[in-house]
Coordinates of C-alpha atoms in Angstrom, one line a residue:
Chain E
X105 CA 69.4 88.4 120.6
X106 CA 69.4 91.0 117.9
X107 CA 72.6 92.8 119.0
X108 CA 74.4 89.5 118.6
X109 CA 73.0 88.5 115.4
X110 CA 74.6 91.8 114.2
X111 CA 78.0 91.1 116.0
X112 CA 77.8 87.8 113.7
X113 CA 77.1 89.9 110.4
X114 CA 80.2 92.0 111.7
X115 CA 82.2 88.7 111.9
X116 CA 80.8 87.4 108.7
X117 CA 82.1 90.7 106.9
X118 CA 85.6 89.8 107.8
X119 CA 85.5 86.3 107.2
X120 CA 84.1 87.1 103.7
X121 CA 86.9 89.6 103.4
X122 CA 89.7 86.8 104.4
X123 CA 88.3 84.1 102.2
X124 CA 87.2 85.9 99.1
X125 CA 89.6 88.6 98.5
X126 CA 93.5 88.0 96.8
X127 CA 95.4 91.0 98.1
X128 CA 97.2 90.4 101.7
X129 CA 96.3 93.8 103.1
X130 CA 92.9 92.6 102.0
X131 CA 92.8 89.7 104.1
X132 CA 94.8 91.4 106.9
X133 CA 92.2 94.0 106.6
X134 CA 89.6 91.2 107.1
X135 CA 91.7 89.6 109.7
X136 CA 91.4 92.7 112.2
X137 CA 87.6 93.2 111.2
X138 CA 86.9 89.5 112.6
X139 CA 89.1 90.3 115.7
X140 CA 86.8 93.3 116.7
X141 CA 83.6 91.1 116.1
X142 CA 84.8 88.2 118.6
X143 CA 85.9 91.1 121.3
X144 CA 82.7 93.3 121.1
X145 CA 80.9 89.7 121.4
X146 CA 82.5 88.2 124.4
X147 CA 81.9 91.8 126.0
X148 CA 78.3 92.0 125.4
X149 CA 78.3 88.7 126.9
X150 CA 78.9 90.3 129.9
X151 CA 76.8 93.6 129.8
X152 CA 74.0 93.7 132.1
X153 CA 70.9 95.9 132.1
X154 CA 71.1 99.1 133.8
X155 CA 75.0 98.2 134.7
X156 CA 77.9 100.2 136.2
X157 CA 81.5 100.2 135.5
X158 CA 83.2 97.8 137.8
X159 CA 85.2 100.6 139.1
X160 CA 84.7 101.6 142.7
X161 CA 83.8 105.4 144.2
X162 CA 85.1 106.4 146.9
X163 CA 81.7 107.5 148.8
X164 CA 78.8 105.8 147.3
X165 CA 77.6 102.0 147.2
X166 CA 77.3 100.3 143.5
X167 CA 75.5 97.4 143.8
X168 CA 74.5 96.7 139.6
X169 CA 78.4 96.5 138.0
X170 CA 78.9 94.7 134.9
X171 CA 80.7 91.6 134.7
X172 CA 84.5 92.4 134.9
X173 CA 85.5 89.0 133.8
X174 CA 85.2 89.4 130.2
X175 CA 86.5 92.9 130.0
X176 CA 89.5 91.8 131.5
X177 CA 90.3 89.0 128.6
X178 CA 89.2 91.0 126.4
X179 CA 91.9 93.5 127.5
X180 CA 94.7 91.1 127.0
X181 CA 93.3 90.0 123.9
X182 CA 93.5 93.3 122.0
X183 CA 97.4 94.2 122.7
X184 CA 98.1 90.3 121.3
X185 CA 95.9 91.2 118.2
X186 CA 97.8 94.3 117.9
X187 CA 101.1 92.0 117.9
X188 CA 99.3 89.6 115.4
X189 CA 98.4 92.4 113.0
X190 CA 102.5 93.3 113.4
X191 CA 103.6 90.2 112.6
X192 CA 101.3 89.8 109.4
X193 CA 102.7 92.7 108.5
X194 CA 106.0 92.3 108.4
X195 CA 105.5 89.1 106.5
X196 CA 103.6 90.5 103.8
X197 CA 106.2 93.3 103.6
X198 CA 108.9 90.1 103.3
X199 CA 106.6 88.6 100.5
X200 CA 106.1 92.1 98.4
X201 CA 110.0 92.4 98.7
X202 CA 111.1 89.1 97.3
X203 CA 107.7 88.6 94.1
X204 CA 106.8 92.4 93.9
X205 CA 103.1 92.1 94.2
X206 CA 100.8 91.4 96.9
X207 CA 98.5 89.4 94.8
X208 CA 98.3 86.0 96.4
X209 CA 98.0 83.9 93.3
X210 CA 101.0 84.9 91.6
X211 CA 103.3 83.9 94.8
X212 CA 104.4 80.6 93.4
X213 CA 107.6 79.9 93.6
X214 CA 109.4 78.3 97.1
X215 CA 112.4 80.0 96.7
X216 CA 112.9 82.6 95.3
Chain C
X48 CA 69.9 99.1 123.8
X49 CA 69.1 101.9 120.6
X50 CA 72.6 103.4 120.3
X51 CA 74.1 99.7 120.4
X52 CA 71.8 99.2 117.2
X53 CA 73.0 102.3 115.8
X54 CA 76.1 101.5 116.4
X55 CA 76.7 98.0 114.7
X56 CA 74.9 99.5 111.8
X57 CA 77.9 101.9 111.6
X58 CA 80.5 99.7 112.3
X59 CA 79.1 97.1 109.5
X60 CA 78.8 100.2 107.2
X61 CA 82.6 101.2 107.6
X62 CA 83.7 97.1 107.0
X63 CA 81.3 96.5 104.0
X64 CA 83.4 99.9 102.7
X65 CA 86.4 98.5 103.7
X66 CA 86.5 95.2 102.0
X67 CA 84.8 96.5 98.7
X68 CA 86.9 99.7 98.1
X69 CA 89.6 99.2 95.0
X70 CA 92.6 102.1 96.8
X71 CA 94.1 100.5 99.8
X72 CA 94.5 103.6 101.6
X73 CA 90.8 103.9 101.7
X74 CA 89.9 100.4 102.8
X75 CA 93.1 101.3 106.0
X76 CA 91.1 104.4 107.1
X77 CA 87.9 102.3 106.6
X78 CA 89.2 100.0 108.8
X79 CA 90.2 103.1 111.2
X80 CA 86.3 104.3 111.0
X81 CA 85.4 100.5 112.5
X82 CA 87.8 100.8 115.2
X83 CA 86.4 103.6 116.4
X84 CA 82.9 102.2 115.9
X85 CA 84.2 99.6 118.5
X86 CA 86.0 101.8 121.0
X87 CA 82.6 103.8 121.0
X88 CA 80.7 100.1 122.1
X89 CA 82.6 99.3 124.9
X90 CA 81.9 102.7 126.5
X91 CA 78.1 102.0 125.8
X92 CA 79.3 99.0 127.1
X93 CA 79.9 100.4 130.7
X94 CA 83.8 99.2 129.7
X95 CA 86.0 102.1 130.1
X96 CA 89.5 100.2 130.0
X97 CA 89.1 98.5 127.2
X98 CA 87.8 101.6 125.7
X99 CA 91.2 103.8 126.1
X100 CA 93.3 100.0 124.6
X101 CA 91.0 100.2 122.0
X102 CA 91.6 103.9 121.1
X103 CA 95.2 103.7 121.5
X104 CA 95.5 100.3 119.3
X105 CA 93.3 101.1 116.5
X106 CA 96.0 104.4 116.1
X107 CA 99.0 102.0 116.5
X108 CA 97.6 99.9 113.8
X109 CA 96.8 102.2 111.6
X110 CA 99.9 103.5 111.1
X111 CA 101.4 100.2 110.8
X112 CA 99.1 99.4 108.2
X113 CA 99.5 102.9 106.4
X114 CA 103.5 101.9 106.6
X115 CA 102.4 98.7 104.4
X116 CA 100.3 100.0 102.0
X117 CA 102.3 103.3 101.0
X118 CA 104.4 103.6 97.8
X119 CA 103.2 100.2 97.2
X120 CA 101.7 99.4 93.5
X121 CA 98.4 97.8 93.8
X122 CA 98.2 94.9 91.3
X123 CA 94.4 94.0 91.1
X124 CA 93.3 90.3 89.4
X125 CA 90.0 90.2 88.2
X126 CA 90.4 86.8 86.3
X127 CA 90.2 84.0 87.6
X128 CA 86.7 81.5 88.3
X129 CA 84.8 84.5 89.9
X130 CA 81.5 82.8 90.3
X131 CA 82.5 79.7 91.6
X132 CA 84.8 81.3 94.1
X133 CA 82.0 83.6 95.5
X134 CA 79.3 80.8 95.0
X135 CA 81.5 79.0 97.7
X136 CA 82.4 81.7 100.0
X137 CA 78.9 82.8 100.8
X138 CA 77.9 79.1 100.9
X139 CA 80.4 78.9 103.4
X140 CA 79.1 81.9 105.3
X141 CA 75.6 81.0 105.1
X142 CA 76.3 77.5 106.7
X143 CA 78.0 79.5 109.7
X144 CA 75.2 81.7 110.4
X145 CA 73.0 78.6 110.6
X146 CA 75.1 76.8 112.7
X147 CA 76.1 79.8 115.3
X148 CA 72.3 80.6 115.4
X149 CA 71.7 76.8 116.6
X150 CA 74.1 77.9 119.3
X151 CA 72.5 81.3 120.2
X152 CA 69.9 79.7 121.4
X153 CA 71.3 78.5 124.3
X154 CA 73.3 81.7 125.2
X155 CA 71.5 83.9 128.2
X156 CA 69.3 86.8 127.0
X157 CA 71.1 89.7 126.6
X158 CA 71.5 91.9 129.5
X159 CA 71.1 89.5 132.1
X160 CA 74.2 87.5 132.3
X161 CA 75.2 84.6 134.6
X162 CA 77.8 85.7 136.7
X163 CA 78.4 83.2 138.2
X164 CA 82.2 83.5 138.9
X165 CA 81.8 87.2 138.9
X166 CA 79.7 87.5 141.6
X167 CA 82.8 86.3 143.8
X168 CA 84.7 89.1 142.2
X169 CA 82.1 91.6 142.9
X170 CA 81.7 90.6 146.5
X171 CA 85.3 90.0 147.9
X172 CA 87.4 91.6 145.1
X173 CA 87.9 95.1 146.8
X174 CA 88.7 94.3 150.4
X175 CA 91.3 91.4 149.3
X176 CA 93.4 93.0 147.0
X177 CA 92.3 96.7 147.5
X178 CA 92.5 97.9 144.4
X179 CA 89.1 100.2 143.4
X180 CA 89.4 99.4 139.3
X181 CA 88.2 95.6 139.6
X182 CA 89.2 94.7 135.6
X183 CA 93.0 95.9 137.1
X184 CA 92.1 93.1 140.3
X185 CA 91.1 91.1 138.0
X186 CA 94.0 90.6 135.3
X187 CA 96.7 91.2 137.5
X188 CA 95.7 89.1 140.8
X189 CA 93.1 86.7 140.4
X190 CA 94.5 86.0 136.8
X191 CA 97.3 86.9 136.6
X192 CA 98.8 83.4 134.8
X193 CA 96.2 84.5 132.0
X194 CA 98.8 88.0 131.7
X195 CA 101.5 85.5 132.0
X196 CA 100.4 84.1 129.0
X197 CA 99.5 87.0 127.2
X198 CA 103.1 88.2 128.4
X199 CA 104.4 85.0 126.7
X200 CA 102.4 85.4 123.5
X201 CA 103.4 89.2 123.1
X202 CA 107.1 88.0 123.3
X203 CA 106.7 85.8 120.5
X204 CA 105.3 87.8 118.7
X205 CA 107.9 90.6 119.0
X206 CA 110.3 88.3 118.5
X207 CA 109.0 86.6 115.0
X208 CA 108.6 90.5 113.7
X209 CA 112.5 90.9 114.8
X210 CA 113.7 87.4 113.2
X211 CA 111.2 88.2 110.1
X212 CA 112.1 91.6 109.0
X213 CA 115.8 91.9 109.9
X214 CA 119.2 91.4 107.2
X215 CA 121.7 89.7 109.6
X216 CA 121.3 86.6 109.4
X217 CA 120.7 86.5 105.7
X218 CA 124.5 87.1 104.8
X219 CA 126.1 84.7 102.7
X220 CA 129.6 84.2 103.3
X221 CA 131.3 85.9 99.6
X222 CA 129.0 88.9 100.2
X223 CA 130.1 92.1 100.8
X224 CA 128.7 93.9 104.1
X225 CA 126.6 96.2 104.3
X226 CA 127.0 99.4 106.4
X227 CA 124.2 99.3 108.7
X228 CA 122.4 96.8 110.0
X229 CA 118.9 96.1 111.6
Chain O
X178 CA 124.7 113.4 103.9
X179 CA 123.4 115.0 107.1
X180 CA 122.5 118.5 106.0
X181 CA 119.6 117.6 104.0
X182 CA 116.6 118.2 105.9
X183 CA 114.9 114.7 107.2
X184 CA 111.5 114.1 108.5
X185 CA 108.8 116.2 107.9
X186 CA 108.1 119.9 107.4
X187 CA 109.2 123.1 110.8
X188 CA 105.5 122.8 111.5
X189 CA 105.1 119.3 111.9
X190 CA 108.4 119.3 114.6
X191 CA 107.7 122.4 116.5
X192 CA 104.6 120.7 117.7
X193 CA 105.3 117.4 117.6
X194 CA 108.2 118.5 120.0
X195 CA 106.2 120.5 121.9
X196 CA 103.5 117.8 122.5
X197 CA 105.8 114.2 122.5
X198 CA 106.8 115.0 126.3
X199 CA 102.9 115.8 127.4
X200 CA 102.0 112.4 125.5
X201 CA 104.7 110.5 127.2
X202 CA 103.7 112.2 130.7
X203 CA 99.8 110.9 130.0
X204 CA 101.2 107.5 129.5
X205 CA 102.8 107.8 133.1
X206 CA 99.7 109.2 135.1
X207 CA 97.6 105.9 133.3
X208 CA 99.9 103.6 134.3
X209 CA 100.6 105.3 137.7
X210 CA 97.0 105.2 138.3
X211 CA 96.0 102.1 136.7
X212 CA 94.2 100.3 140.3
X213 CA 91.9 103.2 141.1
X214 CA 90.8 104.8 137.8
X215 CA 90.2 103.3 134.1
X216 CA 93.7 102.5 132.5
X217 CA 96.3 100.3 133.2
X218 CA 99.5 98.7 132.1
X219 CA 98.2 97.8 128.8
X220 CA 97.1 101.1 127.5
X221 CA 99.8 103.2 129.5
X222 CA 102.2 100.9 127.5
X223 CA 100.7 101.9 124.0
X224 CA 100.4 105.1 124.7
X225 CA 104.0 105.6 126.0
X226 CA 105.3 104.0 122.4
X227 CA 103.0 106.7 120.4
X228 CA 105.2 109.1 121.9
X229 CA 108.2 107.7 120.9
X230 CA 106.2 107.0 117.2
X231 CA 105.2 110.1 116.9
X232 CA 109.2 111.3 117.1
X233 CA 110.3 108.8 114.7
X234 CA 107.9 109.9 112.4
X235 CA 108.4 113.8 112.6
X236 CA 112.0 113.6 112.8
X237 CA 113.1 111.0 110.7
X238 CA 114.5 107.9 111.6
X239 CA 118.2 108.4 111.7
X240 CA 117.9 111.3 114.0
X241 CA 115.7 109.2 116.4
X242 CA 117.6 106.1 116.2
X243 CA 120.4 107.7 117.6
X244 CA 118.6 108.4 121.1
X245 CA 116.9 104.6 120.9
X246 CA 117.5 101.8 118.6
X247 CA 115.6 98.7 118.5
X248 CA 117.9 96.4 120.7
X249 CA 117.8 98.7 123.2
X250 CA 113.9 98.3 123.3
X251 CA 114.3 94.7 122.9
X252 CA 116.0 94.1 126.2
X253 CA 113.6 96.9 127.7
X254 CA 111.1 94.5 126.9
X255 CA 113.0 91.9 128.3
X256 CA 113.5 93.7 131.4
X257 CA 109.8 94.1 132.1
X258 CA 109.1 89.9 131.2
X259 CA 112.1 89.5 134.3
X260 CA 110.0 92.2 136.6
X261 CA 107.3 90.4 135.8
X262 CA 108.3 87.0 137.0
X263 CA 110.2 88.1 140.0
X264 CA 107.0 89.8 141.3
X265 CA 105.6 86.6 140.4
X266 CA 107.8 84.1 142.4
X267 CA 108.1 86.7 145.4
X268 CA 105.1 85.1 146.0
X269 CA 106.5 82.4 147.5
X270 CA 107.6 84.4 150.6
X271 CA 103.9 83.7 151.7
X272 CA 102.8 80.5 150.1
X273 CA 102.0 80.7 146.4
X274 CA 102.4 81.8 142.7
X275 CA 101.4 85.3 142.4
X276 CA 100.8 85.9 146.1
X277 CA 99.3 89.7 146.9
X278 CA 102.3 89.4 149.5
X279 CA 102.0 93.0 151.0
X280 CA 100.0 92.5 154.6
X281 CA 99.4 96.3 154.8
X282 CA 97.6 97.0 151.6
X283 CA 97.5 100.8 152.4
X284 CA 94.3 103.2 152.3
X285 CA 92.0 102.4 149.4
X286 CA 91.6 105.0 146.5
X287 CA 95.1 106.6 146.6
X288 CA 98.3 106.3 144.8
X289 CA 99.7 103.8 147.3
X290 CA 97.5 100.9 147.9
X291 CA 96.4 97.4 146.4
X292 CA 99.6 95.3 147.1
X293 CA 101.6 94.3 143.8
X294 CA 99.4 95.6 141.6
X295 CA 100.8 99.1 140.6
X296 CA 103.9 97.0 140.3
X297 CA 102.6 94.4 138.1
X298 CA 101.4 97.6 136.0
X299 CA 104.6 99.3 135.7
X300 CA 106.0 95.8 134.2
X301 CA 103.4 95.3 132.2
X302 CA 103.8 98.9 130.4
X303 CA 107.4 98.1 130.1
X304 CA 106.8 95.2 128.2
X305 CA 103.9 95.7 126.1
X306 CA 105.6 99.7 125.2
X307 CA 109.4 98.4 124.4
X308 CA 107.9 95.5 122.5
X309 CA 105.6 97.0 120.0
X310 CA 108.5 100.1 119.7
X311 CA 110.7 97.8 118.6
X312 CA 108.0 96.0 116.1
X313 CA 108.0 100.0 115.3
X314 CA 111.3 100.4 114.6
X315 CA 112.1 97.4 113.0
X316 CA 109.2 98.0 110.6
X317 CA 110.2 101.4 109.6
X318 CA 113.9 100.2 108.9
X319 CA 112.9 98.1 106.8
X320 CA 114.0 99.5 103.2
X321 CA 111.0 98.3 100.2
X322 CA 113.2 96.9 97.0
X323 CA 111.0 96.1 94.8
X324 CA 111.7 92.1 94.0
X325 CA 110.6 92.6 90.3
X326 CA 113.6 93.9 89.1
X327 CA 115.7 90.6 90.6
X328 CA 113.3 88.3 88.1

């Protein structure tokens, strides 16, 4: 219970970060923070006590692996957030190119 | 279960730094210090896979992010209704702690999941498909649509950064070209 | 234009080309090996790219984009979305989507074994490495003019 009341303080930090803040690498900063918080939860959702990897040796029986189910959506979902952060990126490069700031508030204008 | 503790702490350490720092460049490698942090958990986590994608992402996206901030000037506003914007943000954030602890309740201790589904895995994973990594079973043969997906999403993705960043199609018709492209 | 020095400093490209083809060959043994040890298509895919980033970045772009542009990558990437699907609907051969069609699945813990997965992998790295190269490539073309000047 503890360790996932600390994976919320993690995801809390982000969302803090995204909501408060008015530079864009400042929210994607807090973007990626809240990304690792919802990963590292779903996999501790599937740790068990005393657990294995679910990777299987050649001459010995495991009998106490760890649930590969949420290691395995967890491992799609990290390349996607690395695409996400990408994309972000290359918008707020877009937006620094045509206003020449990253501050959020003074990117008023449509069109430019 | 004490090096999990141990490790949050650090991990929460290196994203309170990263979101109050002023220099971007510190709050990127801040960022860098957390990844790490969480490629560290999953092999606590008994989760060797995503362990080595974690490593090899949080390098990939730091040097995307250090190709953002650099010869950048860093406008910083400090006006604005500073109170009332915080008063609000943490308001907000208090009233999602409340509610995700309602839900916590119902979640299985930790350490002693379900597994339901997985317990199907566990048992006839390796003599149908024969591969010994069961994560590797798992996302490419009893889900594989969910890769399908993932393959979709990645390919959107790729191809908004393309139609974002490049000049072509941005040519009006009196303008003079350019030499290069892309 | 050409005779000016790009990139970064001897140092920096004596080791970066000594240690770009060891990188790349890492990325090959994770992917290769992906059903009977830790790894996989995803993280063999990434790692395959830093060796291509780490050339770009010690040798300057116009030298590297000579050897590999961004299109190129793009229809790599494509290329490894096709492989994907036709492993998919070969499938059909026995019955269903994504069918684990090989009846001789080979020995267990070696290279050669597990059906479509190794091929599966070898997609996947194709797709996931060519498209976050080009996201790479694109990125670092990308000139910054500062928009303050145009009012």
């Amino acid at each position: 219970m503890g360790v996932y009341i600390l994976c919320l303080v993690l995801f809390s930090v982000g969302l803090y970060c995204m909501l408060r803040k008015r530079n864009i690498i400042k929210i994607i900063i807090g973007l990626i923070i809240a990304e690792y918080a919802v990963n590292l939860f779903i996999v501790l959702l599937g740790y068990r006590m005393e657990g294995r990897a679910p990777i299987y040796a050649a001459n010995q029986e495991i009998l106490n692996m760890v649930d590969p189910l949420p290691q395995a959506l967890v491992l799609t979902s990290i390349v996607i957030g690395l695409a996400i952060t990408a994309l972000v990126v290359g918008i707020a490069m877009r937006i620094y190119e045509r206003y020449g700031t990253f501050d959020i508030t003074r990117i008023n204008k449509l069109k430019g | 279960m004490f090096e999990l503790y141990f490790l949050f702490s650090f991990m929460i350490a290196g994203a309170i730094i990263a979101v109050t720092v002023k220099d971007l460049l510190s709050s990127v490698i801040a960022v860098g210090v957390t990844g790490l942090g969480v490629c560290l958990t999953f092999l606590v986590l008994k989760a060797p896979d995503l362990a080595i994608t974690q490593l090899v992402v949080e390098v990939l996206c730091l040097i995307i992010l250090i190709r953002a901030t650099i010869r950048t000037d860093l406008p910083f506003a400090t006006t604005g209704r500073w109170f009332f914007n915080t008063f609000i943000t943490l308001a907000f954030i208090i009233l999602f702690l409340g509610i995700s602890y309602i839900a916590l309740l119902d979640v299985p201790a930790f350490g002693y999941p379900i597994m339901k589904v997985a317990r199907v895995y566990l048992e006839q994973g390796f003599i149908r498909t024969g591969a010994a990594n069961l994560v590797s079973a798992v996302i490419l043969d009893y889900r594989a649509y969910d890769t399908l997906g993932e393959a979709t999403i990645l390919f959107t993705a790729v191809m908004g950064v393309l139609a974002v960043i490049r000049k072509k199609g941005r040519k009006k018709i009196g303008e003079i070209e350019e030499g290069q492209d892309e | 234009m050409n005779k000016e020095p790009k990139g970064m400093t001897l140092i920096v490209k004596t080791a970066a080309r000594l240690t770009a083809g060891v990188i790349l060959m890492y990325g090959i043994y994770i992917i290769s090996h992906g059903h009977v040890s830790p790894g996989g298509g995803f993280a063999g895919g990434v790692i395959i790219t830093l060796a291509f980033v780490l050339v770009i970045l010690a040798f300057g772009k116009e030298f590297s984009m000579r050897k590999v542009s961004a299109s190129i990558a793009s229809s790599f990437e494509s290329f490894g979305a096709i492989m994907f699907l036709a492993i998919a609907l070969a499938g059909f051969l026995g019955g269903y989507f994504f069918l684990n069609f090989f009846i001789n699945k080979g020995v267990p813990f070696t290279l050669f074994s597990a059906g479509i997965i190794p091929l599966c992998n070898i997609a996947i790295s194709l797709k996931v490495g060519a498209g976050l190269f080009a996201v790479f490539a694109v990125l670092v073309m990308l000139k910054f003019t500062n928009g303050k000047d145009k009012g």
